Coordinates of N, CA, C and O and ligand atoms in Angstrom, one line a residue:
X10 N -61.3 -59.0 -5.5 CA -60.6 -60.2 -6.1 C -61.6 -61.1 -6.8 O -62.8 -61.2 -6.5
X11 N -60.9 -61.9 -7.8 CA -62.0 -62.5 -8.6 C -61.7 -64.0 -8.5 O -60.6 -64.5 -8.6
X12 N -63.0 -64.9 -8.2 CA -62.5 -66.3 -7.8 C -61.9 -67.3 -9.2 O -62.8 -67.8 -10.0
X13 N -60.6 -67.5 -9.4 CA -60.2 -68.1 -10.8 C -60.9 -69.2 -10.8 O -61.3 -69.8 -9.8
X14 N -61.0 -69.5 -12.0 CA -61.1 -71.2 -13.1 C -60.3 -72.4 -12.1 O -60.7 -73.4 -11.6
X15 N -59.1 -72.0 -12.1 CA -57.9 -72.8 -11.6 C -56.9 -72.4 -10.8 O -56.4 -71.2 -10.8
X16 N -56.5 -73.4 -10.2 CA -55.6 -72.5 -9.8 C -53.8 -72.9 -10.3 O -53.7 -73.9 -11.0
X17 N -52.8 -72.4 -10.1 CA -51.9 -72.1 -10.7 C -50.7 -72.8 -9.8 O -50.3 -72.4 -8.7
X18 N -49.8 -74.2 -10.6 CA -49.3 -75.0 -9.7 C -48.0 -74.4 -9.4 O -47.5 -73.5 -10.1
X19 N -47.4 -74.8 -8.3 CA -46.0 -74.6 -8.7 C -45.5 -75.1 -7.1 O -46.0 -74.8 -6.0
X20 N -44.0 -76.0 -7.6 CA -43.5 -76.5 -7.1 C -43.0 -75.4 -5.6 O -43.0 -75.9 -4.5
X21 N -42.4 -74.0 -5.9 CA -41.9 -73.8 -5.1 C -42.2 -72.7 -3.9 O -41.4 -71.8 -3.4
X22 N -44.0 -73.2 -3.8 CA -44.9 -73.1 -2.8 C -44.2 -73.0 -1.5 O -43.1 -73.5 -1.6
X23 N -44.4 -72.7 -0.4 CA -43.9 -72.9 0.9 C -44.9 -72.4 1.5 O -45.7 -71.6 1.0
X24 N -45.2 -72.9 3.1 CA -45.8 -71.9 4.2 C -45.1 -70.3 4.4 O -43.9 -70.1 4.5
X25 N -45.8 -69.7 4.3 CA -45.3 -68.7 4.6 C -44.7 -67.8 5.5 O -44.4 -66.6 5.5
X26 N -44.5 -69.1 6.6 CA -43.6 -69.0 7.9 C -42.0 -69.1 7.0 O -41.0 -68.6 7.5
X27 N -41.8 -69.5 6.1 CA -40.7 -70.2 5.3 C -40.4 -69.3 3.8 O -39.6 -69.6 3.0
X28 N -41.5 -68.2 3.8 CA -41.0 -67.9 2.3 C -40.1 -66.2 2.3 O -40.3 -65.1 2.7
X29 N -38.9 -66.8 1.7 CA -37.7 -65.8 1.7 C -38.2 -64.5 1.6 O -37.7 -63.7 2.3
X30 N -39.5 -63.9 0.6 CA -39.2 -62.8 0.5 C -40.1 -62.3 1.2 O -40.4 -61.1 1.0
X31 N -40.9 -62.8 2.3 CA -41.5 -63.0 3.6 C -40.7 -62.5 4.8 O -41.0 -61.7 5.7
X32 N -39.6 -63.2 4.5 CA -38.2 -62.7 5.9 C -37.5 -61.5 4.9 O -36.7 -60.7 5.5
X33 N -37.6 -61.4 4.2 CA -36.5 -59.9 3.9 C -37.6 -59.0 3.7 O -37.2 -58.0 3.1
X34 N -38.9 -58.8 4.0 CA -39.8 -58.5 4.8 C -39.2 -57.7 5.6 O -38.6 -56.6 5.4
X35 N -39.5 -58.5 6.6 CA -39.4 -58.5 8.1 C -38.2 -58.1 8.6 O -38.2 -57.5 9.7
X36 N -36.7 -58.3 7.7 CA -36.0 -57.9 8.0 C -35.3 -59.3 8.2 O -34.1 -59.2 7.8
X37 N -35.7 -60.7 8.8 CA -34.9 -62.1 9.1 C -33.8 -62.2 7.8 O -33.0 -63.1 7.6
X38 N -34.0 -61.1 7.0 CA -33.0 -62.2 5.9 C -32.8 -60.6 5.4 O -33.6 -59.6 5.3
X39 N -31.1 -60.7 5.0 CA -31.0 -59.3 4.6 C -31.3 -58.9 3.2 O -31.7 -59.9 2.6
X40 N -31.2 -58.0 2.4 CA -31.1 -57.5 1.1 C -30.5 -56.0 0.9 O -30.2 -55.1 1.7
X41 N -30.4 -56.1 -0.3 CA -29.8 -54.6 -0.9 C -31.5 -53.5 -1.3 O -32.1 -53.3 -2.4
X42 N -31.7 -52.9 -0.1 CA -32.8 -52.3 0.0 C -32.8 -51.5 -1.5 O -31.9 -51.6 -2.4
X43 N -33.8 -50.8 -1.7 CA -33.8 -49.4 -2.6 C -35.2 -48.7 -2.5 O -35.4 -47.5 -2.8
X44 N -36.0 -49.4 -2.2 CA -37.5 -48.0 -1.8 C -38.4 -49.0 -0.6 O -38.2 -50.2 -0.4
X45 N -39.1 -48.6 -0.2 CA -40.0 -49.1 1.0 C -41.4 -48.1 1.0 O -41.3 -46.9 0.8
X46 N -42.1 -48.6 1.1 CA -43.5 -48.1 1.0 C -44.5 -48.6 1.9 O -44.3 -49.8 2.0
X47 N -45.5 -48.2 2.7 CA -46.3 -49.0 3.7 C -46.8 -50.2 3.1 O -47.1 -50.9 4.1
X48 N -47.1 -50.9 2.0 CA -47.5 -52.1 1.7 C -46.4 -52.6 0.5 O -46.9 -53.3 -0.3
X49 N -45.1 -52.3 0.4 CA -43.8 -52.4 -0.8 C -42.4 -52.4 -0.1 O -42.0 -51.6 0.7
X50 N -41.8 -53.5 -0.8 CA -40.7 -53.3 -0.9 C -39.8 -53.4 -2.1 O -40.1 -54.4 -2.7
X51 N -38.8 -52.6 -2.8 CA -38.2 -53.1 -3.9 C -36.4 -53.7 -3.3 O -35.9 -53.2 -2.2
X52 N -35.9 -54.3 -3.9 CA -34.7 -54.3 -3.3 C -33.9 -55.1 -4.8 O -34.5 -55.4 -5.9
X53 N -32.4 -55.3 -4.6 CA -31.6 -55.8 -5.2 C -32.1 -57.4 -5.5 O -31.9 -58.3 -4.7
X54 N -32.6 -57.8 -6.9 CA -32.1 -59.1 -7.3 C -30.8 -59.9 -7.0 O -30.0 -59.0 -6.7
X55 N -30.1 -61.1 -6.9 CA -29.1 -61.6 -6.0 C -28.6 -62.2 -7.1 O -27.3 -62.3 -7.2
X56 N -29.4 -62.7 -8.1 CA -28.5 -62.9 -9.5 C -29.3 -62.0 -11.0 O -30.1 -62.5 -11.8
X57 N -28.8 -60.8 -10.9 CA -29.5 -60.3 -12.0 C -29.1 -60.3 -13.2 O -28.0 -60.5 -13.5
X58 N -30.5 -60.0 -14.2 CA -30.0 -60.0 -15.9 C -28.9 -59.0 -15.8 O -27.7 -59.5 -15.8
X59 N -29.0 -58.3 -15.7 CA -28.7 -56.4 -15.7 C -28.3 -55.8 -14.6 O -29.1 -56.0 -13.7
X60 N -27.1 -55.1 -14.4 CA -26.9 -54.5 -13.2 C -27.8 -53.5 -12.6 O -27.7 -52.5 -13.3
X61 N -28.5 -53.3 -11.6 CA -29.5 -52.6 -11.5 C -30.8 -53.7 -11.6 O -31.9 -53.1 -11.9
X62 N -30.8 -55.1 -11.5 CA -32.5 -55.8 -11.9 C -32.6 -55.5 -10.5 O -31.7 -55.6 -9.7
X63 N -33.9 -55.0 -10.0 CA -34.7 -55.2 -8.9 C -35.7 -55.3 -8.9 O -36.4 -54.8 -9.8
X64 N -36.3 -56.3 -7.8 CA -37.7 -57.0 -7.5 C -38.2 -56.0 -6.7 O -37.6 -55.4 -5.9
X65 N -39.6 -55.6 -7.1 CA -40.5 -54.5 -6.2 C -41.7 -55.9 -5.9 O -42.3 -56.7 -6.7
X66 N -41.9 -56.0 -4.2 CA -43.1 -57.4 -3.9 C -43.8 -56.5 -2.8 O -43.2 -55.6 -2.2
X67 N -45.1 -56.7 -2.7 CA -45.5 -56.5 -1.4 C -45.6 -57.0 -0.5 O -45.6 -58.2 -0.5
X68 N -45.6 -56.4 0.8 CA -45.2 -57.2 1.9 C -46.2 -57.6 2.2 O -46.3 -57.6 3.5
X69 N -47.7 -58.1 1.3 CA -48.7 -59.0 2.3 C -48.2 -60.0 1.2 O -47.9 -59.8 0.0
X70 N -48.1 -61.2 2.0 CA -48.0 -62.5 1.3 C -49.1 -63.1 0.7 O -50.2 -63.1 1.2
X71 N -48.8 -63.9 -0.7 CA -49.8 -63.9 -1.8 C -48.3 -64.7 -3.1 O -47.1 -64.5 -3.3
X72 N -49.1 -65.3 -3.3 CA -48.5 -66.6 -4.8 C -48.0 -65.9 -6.0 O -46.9 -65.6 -6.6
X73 N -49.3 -65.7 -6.3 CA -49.3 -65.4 -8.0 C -49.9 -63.5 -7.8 O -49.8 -62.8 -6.8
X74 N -50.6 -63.0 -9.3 CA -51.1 -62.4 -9.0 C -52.4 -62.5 -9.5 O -53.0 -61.7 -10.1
X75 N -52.7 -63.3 -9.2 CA -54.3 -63.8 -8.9 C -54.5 -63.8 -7.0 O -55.6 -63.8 -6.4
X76 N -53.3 -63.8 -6.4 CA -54.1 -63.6 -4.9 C -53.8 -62.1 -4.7 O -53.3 -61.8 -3.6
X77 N -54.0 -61.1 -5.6 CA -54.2 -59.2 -5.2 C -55.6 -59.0 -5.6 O -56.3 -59.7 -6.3
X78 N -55.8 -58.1 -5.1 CA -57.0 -57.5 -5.5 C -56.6 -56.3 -6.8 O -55.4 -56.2 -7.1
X79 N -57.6 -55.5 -7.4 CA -57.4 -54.9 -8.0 C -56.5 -53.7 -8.2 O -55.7 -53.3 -9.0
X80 N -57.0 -53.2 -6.8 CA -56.3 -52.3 -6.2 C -55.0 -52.4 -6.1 O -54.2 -51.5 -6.6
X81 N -54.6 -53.6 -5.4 CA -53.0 -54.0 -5.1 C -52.2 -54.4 -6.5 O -51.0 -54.3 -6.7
X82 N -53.0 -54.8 -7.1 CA -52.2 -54.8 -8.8 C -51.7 -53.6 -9.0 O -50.5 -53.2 -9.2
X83 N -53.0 -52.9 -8.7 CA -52.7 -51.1 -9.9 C -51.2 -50.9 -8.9 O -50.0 -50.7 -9.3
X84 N -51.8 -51.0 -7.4 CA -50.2 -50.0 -6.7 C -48.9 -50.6 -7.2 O -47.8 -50.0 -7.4
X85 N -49.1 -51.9 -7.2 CA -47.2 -52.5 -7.1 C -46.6 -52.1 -8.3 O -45.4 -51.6 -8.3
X86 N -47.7 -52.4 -10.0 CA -47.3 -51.7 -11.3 C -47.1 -50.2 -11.0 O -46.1 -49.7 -11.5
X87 N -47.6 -49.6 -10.6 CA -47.5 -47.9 -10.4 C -46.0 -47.5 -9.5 O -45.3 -46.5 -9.7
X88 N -45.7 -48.8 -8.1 CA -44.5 -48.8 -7.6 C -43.0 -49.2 -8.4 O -41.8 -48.8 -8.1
X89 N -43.4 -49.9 -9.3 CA -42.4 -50.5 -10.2 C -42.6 -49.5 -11.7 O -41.8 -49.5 -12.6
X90 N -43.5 -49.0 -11.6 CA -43.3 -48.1 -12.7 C -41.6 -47.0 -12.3 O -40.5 -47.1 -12.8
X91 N -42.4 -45.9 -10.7 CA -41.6 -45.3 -10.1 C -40.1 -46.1 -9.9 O -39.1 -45.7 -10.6
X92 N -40.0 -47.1 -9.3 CA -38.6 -48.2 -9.1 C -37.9 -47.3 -10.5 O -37.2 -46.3 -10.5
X93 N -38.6 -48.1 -11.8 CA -37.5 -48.6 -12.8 C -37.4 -46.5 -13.6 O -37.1 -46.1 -14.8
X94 N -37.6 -45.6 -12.5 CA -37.3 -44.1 -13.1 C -35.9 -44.2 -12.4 O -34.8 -43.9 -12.9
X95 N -36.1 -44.5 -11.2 CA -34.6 -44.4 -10.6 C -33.8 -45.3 -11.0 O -32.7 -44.8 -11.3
X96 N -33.9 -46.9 -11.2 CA -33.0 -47.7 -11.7 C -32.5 -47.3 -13.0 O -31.3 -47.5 -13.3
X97 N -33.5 -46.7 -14.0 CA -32.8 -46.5 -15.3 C -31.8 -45.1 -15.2 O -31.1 -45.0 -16.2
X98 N -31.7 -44.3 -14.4 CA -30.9 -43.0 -13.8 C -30.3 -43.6 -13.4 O -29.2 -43.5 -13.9
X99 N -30.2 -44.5 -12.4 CA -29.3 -44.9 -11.8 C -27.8 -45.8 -12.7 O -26.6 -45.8 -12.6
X100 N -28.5 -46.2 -13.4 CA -27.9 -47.2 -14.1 C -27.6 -46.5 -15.6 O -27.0 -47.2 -16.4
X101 N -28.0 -45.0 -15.9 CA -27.7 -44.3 -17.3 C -28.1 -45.6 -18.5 O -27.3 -45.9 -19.4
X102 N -29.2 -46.1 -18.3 CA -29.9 -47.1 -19.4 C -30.5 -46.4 -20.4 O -30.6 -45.2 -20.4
X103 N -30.9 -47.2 -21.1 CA -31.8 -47.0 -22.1 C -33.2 -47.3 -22.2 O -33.9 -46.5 -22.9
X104 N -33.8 -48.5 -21.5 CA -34.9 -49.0 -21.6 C -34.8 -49.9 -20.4 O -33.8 -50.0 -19.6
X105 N -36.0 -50.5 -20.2 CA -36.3 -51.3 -19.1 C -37.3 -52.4 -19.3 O -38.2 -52.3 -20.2
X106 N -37.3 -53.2 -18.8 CA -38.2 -54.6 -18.8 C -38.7 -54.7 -17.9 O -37.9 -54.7 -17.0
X107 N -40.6 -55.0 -17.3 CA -41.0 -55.1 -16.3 C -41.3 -56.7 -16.6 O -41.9 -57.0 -17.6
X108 N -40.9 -57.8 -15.6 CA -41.6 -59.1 -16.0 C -42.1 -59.7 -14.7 O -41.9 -58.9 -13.8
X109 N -42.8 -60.8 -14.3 CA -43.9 -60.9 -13.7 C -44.0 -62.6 -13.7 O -44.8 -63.0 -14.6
X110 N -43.6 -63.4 -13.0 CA -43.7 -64.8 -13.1 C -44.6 -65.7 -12.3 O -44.2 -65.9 -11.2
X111 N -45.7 -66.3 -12.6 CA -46.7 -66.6 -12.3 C -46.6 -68.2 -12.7 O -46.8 -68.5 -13.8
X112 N -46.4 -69.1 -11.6 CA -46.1 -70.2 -11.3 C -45.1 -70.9 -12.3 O -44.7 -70.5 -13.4
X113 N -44.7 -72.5 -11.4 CA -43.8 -73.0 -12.3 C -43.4 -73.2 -14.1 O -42.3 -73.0 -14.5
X114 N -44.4 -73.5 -14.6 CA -44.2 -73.2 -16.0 C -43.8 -71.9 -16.4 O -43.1 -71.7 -17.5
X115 N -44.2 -71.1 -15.7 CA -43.7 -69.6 -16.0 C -41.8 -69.0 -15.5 O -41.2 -68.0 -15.7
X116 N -41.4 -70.2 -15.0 CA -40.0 -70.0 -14.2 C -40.1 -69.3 -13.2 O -39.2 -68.4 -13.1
X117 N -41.3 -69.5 -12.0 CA -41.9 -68.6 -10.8 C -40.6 -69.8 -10.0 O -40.5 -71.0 -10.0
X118 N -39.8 -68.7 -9.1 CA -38.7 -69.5 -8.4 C -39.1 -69.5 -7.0 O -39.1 -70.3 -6.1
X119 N -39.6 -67.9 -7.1 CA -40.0 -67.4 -5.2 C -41.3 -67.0 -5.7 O -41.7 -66.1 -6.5
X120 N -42.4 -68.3 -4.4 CA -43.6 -68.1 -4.5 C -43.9 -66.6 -3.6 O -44.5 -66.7 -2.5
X121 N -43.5 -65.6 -4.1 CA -44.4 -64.4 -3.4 C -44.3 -63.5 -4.7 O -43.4 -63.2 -5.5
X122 N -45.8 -63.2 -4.7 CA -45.6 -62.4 -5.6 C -44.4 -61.4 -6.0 O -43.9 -61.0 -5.0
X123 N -43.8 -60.7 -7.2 CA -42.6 -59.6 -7.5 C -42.5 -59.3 -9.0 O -42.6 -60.0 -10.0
X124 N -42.3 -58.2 -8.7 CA -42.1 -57.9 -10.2 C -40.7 -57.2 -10.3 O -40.1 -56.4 -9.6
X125 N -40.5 -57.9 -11.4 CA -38.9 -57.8 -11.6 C -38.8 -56.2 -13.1 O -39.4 -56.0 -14.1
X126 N -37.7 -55.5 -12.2 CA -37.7 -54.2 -13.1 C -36.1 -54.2 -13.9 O -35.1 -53.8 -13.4
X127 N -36.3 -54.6 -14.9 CA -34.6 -54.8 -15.6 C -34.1 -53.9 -16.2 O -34.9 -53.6 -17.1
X128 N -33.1 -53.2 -16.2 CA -32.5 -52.2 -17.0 C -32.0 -52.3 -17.9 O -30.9 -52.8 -17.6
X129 N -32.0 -52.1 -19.3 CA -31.3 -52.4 -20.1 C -30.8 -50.7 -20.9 O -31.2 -49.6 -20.9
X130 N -29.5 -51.5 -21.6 CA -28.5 -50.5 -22.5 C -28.7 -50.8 -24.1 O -28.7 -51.9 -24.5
X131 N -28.9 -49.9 -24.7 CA -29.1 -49.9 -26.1 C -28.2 -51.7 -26.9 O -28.7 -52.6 -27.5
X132 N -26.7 -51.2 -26.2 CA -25.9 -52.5 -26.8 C -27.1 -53.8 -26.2 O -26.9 -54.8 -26.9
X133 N -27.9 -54.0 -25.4 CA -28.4 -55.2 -24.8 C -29.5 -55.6 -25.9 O -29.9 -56.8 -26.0
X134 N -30.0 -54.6 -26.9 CA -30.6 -54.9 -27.9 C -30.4 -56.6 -28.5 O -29.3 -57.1 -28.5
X135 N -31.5 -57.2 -28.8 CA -31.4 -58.5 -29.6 C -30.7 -59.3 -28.7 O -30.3 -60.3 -29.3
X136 N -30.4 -59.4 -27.5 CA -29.5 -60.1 -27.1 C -30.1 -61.0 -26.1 O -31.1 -60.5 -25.6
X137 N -29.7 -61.9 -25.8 CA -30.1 -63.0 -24.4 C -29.1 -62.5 -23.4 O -28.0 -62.1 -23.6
X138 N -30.0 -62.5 -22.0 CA -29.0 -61.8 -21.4 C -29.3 -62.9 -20.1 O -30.4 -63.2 -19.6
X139 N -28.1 -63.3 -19.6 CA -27.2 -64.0 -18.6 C -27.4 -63.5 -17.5 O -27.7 -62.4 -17.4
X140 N -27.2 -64.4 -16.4 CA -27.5 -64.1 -14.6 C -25.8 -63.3 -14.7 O -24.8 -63.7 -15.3
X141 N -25.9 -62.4 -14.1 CA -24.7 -62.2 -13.4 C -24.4 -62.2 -11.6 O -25.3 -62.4 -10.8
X142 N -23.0 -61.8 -11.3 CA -22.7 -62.1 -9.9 C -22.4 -61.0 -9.6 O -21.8 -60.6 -10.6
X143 N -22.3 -60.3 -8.9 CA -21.9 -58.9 -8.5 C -21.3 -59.1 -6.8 O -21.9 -59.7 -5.9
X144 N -20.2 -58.3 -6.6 CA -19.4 -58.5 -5.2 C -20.3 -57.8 -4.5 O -21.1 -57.0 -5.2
X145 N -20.4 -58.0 -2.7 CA -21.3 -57.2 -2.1 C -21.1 -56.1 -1.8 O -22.0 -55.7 -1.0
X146 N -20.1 -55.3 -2.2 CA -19.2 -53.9 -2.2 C -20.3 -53.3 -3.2 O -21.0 -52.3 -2.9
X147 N -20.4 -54.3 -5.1 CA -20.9 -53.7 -5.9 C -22.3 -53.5 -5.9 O -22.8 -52.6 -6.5
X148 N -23.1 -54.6 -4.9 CA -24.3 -54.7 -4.9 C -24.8 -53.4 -4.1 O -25.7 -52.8 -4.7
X149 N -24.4 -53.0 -3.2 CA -24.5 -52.0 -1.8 C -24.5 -50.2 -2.8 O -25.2 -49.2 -2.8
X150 N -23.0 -50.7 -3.8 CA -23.1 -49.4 -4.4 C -24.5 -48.9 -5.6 O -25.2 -47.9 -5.8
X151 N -24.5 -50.1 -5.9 CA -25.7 -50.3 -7.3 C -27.2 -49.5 -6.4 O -28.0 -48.6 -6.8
X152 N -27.4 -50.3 -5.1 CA -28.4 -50.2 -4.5 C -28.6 -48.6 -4.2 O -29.6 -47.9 -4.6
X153 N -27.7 -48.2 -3.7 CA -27.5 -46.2 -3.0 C -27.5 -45.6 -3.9 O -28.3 -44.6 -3.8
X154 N -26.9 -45.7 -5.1 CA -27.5 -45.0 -6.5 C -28.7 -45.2 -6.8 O -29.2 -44.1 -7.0
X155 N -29.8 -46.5 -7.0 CA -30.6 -46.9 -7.1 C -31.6 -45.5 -6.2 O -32.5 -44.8 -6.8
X156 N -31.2 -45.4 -4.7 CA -32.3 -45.1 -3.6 C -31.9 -44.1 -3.7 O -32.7 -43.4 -3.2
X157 N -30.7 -43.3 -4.2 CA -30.9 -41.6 -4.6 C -31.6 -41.0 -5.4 O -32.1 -39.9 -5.4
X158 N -31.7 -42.4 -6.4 CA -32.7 -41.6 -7.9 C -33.9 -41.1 -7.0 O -34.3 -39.9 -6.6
X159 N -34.8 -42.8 -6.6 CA -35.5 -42.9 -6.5 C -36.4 -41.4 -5.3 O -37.4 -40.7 -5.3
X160 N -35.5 -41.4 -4.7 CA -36.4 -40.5 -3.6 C -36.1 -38.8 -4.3 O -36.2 -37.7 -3.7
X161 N -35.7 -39.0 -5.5 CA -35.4 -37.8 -6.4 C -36.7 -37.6 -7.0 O -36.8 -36.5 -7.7
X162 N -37.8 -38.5 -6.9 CA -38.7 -38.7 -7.7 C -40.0 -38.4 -6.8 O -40.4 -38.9 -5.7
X163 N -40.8 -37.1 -7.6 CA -42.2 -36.6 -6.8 C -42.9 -37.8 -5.9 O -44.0 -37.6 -5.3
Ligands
LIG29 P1 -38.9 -65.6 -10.2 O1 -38.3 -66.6 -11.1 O2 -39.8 -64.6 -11.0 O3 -39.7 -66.3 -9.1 O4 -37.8 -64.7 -9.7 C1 -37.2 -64.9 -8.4 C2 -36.0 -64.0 -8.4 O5 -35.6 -63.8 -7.0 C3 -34.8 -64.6 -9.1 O6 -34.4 -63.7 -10.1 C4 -33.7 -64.7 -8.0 O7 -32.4 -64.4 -8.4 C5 -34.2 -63.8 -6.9 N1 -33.9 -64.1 -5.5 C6 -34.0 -65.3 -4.9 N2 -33.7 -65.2 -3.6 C7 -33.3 -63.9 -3.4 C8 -32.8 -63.1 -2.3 N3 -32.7 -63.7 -1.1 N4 -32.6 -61.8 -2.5 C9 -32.7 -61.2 -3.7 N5 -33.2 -61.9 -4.8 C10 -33.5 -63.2 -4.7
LIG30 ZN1 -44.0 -64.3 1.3

């Protein structure tokens, strides 16, 4: 790990006894799973661009990604590579967006590190695309397609 210049502000810091994706961790807080790995979790976004956005974070707690080491970079990009094979099957897309938010200026909402894997459809071309709400019937189904691809995958 390399010691930065600065460090990187943001309002919505917490102890880590207190940070959400800390307890759906652990399990204290539920989610719409889709892969698990000894140091990963990916699961269902709660308001996604795209049906099918899921967050891949690791389960050691860390801000930005300035607190991974090198190593833990390469894996979570390499986990979220894998994620967005199954999300884009799962979802019969076309392309995908990996994005990465790194403190408040950046629109960092949940201080734990994640990287968000979006699926997009040709029609989504040029377009801004909107939080949507999904019922937890659709979220559960989105998710099980999601975790079929995925474990379809070497
Ligand atoms: P960011 O702006 O990069 O920090 O993204 C945080 C993301 O986490 C947002 O897209 C939220 O919709 C999502 N989010 C917040 N709380 C939860 C939760 N309990 N389960 C799933 N996703 C969440
Ligand atoms: Zn955390």
């Amino acid at each position: 790990m390399k010691t930065p210049a600065k460090r990187i502000y943001n309002s919505a810091s917490v102890p880590q006894e207190d940070c959400v994706f800390c307890k759906i961790v652990s399990g204290k807080l539920p989610s719409y799973k889709v892969y698990e790995d000894d140091r990963h979790i990916a699961f269902l976004d709660i308001n996604p661009f795209s049906v099918g956005h899921t967050l891949v974070t690791p389960k050691r707690h860390g801000e930005t990604l300035w607190d991974m080491d090198d190593h833990e970079i390469a894996e979570i990009f390499k986990v979220a590579s894998k994620v967005s094979m199954g999300v884009v099957a799962a979802m019969n897309a076309d392309g995908f967006r990996l994005m990465q938010n790194n403190g408040e200026a950046a629109n960092q909402a949940v201080a734990h590190i994640h990287v968000h894997v979006i699926p997009n459809k040709m029609e989504d071309k040029g377009k801004f695309m909107n939080r949507l709400k999904l019922s937890g019937d659709e979220m559960a189904k989105v998710a099980d397609s999601i975790k079929s691809e995925i474990a379809k995958i070497e």
